[in-house]
XYZ file of C-alpha atoms in Angstrom:
85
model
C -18.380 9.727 8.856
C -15.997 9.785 6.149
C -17.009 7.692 3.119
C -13.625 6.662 2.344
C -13.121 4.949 5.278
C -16.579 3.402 5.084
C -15.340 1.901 1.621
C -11.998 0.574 3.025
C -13.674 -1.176 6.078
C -16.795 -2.757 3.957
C -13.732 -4.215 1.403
C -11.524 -4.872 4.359
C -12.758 -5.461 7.651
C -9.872 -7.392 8.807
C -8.561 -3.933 8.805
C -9.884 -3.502 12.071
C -8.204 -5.822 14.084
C -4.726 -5.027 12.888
C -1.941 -3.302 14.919
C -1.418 0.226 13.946
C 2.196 0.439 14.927
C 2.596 -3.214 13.461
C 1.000 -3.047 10.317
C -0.726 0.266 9.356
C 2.121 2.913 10.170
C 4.830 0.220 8.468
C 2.816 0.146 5.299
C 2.108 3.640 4.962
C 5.563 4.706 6.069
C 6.993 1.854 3.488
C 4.290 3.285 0.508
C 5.657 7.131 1.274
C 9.324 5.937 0.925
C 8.325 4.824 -2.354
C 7.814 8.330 -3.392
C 3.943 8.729 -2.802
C 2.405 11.279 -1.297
C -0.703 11.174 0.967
C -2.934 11.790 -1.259
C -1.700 8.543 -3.519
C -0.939 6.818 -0.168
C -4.982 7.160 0.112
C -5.878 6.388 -3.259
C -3.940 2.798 -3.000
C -5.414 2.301 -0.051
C -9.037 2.677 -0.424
C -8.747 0.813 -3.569
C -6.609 -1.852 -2.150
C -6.806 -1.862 1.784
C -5.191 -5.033 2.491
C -2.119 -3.495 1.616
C -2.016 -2.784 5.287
C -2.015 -6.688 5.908
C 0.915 -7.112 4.053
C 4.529 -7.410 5.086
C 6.481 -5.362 4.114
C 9.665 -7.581 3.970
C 8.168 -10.285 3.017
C 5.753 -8.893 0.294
C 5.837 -5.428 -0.594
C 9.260 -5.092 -1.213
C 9.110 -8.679 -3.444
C 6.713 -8.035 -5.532
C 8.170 -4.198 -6.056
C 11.331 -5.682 -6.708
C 9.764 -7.828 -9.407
C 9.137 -4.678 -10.994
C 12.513 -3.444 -10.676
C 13.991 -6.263 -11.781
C 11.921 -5.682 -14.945
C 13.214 -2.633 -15.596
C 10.723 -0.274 -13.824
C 12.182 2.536 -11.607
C 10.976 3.464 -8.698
C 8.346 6.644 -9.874
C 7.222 3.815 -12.181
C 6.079 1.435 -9.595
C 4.304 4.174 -8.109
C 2.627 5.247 -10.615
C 1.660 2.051 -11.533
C 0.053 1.326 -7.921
C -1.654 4.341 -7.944
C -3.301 3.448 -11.320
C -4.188 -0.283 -10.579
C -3.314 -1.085 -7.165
């Protein structure tokens, strides 16, 4: 009964019909090569728990790239998603 994950699901129910190995582990894995750690892995996603929904490929990386391509660096980024996800 963790009230984190009772946050996630009421913002994100979708959440629960996705594929773990398809979506969740890709997303996480994708967020920690980034440069986050668990604990910011967690913050982005209980504030933002579609993240898991996303492709990576074809939308992580894009709109992280956007931010590159601005400039930003990598620790940037992540800070920034930790912020305001």
């Amino acid at each position: 009964e963790d009230p984190q994950v009772a946050k996630v699901l009421t913002k994100f129910p979708h959440l629960l019909s996705l594929s773990v190995e398809e979506n969740m582990k890709l997303s996480v894995q994708w967020l920690k090569d980034l440069g986050m750690d668990d604990l910011q892995v967690a913050k982005v996603l209980v504030s933002f728990p579609s993240v898991l929904a996303c492709s990576v490929e074809r939308n992580l990386k894009l709109k992280v790239k956007w931010f590159t391509d601005l400039g930003m660096d990598n620790l940037q980024v992540t800070k920034l998603l930790v912020s305001s996800p």
